[in-house]
PDB file of C-alpha atoms in Angstrom:
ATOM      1  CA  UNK A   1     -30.495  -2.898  -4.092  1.00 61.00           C
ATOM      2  CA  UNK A   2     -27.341  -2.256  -5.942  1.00 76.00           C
ATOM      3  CA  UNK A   3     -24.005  -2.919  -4.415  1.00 79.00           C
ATOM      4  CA  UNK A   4     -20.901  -1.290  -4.380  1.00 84.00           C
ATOM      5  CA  UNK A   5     -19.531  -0.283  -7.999  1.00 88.00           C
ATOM      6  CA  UNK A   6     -16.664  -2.810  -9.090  1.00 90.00           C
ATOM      7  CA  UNK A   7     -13.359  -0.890  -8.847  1.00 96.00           C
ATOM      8  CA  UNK A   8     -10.340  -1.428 -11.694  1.00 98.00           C
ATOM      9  CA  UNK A   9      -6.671  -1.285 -10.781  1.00 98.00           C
ATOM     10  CA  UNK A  10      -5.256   1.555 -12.034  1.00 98.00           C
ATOM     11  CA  UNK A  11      -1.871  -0.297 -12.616  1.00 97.00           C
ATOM     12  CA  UNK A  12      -2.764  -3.686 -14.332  1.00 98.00           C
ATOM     13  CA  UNK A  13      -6.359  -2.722 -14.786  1.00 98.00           C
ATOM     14  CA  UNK A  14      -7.640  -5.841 -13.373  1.00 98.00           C
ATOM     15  CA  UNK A  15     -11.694  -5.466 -12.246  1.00 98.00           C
ATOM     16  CA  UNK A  16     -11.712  -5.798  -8.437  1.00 97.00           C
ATOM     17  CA  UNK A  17     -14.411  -7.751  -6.850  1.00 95.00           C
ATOM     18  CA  UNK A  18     -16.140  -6.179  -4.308  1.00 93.00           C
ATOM     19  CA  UNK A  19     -15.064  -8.125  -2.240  1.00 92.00           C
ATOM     20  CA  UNK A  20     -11.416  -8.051  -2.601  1.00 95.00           C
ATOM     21  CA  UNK A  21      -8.901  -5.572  -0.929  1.00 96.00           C
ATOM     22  CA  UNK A  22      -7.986  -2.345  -2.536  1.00 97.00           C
ATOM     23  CA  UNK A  23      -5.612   0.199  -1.995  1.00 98.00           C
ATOM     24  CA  UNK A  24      -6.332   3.940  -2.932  1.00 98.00           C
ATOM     25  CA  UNK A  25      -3.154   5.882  -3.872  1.00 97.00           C
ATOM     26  CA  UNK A  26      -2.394   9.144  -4.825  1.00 97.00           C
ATOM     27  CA  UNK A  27       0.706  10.046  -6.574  1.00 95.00           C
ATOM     28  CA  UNK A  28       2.148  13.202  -7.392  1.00 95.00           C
ATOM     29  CA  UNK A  29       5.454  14.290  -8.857  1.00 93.00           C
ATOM     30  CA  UNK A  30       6.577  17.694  -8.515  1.00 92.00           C
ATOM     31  CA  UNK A  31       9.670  19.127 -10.876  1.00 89.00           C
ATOM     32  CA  UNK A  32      12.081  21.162  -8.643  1.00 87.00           C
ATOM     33  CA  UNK A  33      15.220  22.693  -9.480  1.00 82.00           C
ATOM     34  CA  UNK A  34      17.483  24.468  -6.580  1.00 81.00           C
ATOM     35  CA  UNK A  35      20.230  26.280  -9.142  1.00 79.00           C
ATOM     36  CA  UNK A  36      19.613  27.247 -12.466  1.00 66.00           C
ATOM     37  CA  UNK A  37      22.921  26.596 -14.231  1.00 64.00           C
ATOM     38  CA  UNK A  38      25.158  29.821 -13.853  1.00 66.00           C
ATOM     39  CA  UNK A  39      25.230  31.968 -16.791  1.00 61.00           C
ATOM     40  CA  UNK A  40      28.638  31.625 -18.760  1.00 61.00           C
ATOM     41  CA  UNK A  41      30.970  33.969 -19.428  1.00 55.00           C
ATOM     42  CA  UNK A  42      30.083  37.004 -22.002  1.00 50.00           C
ATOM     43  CA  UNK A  43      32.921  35.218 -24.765  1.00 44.00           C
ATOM     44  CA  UNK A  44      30.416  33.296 -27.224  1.00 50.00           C
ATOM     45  CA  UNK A  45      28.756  31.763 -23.842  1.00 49.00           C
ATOM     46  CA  UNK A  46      25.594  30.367 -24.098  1.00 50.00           C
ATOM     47  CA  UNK A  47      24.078  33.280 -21.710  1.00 55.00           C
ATOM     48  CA  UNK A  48      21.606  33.006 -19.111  1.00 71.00           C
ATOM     49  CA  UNK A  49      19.853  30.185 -18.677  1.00 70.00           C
ATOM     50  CA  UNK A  50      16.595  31.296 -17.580  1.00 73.00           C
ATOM     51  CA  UNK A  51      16.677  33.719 -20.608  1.00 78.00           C
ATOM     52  CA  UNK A  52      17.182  30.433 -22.820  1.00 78.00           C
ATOM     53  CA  UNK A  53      14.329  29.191 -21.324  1.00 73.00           C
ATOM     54  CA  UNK A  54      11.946  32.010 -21.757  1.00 78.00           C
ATOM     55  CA  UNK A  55      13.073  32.651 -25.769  1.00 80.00           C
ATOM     56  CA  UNK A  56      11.959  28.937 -26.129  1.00 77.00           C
ATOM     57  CA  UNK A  57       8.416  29.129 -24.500  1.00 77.00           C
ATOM     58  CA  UNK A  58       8.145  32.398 -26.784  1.00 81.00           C
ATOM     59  CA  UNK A  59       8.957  30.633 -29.769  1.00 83.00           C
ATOM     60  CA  UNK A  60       6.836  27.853 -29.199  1.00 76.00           C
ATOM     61  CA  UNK A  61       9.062  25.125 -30.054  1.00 72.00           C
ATOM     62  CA  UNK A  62       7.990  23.440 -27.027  1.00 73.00           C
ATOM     63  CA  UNK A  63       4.622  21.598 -26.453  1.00 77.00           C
ATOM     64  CA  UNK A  64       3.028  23.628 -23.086  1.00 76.00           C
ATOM     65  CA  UNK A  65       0.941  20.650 -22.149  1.00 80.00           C
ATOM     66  CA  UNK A  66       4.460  18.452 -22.237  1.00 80.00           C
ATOM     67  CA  UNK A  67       6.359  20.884 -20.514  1.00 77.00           C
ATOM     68  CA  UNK A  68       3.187  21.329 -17.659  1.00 81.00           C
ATOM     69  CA  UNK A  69       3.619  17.258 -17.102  1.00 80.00           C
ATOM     70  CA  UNK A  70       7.737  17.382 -16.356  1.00 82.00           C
ATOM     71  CA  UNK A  71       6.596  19.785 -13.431  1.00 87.00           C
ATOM     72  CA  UNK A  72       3.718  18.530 -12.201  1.00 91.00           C
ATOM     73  CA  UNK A  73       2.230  15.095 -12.787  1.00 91.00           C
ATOM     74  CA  UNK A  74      -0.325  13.462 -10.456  1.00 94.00           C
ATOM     75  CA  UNK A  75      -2.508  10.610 -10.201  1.00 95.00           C
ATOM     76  CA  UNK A  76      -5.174   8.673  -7.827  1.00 97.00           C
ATOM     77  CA  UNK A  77      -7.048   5.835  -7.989  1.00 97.00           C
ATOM     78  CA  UNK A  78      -6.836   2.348  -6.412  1.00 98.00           C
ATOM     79  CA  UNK A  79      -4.527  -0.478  -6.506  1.00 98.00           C
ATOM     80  CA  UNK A  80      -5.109  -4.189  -6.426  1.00 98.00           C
ATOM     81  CA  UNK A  81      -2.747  -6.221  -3.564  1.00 97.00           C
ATOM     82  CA  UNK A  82      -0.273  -7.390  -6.225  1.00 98.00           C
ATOM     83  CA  UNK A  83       0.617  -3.949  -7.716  1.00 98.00           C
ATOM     84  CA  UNK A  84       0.781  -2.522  -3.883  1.00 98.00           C
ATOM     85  CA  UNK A  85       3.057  -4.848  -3.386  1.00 97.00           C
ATOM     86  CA  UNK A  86       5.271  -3.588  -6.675  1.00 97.00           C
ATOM     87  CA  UNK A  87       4.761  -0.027  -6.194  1.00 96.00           C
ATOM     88  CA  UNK A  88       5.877  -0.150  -2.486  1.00 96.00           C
ATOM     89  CA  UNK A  89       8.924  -2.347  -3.386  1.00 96.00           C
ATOM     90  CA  UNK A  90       9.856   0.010  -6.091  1.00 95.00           C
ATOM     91  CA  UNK A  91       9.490   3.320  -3.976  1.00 92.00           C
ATOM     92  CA  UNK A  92      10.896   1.791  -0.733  1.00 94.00           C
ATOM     93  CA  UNK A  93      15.054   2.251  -0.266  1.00 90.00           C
ATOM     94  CA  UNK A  94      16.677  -0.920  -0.103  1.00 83.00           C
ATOM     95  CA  UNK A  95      18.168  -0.343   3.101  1.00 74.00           C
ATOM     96  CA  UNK A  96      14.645   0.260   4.649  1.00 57.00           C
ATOM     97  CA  UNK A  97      13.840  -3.168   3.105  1.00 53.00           C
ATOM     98  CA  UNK A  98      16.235  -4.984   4.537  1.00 57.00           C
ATOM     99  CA  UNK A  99      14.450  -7.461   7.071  1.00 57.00           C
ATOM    100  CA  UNK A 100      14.272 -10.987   8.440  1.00 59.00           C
ATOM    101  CA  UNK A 101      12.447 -11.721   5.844  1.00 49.00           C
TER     102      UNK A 101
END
């Protein structure tokens, strides 16, 4: 009888041991913009923005699969104790970390 499949940290990609403790995670980072930047004023301006925008993607001077991953990147796997411990220190305020500890 086989056992459980051995499980690599997606962070330091250390091979877990089955009998360690894991973590799963999954991440995902969402690009959102509440203005677009107001369009300037007829004189020379640089126009509308959004219009900027779309002459670019039509041009193709832009790689789509690069401009996919600044709006929407995600990820999910499983993290050993010590990069837990990192990624929760990292995405945790500091005033929420402030303890007796």
């Amino acid at each position: 009888m086989m056992g459980p499949r051995p499980k690599t940290c997606a962070a330091c990609r250390r091979v877990l041991a089955a009998h360690e403790v894991y973590y799963r995670f999954s991440l995902v980072l969402e690009g959102e913009q509440d203005v677009l930047d107001p369009p300037e004023e007829a004189d020379g301006g640089r126009g509308d923005a959004l219009a900027e925008l779309v002459q670019r993607l039509e041009a193709g001077t832009e790689d789509p699969s690069e401009l996919e991953a600044q709006v929407h990147w995600e990820r999910s796997g499983v993290a050993c104790a010590e990069c837990r411990t990192v990624a929760v220190r990292m995405l945790t305020p500091e005033s929420e970390d402030a303890g007796p500890h």
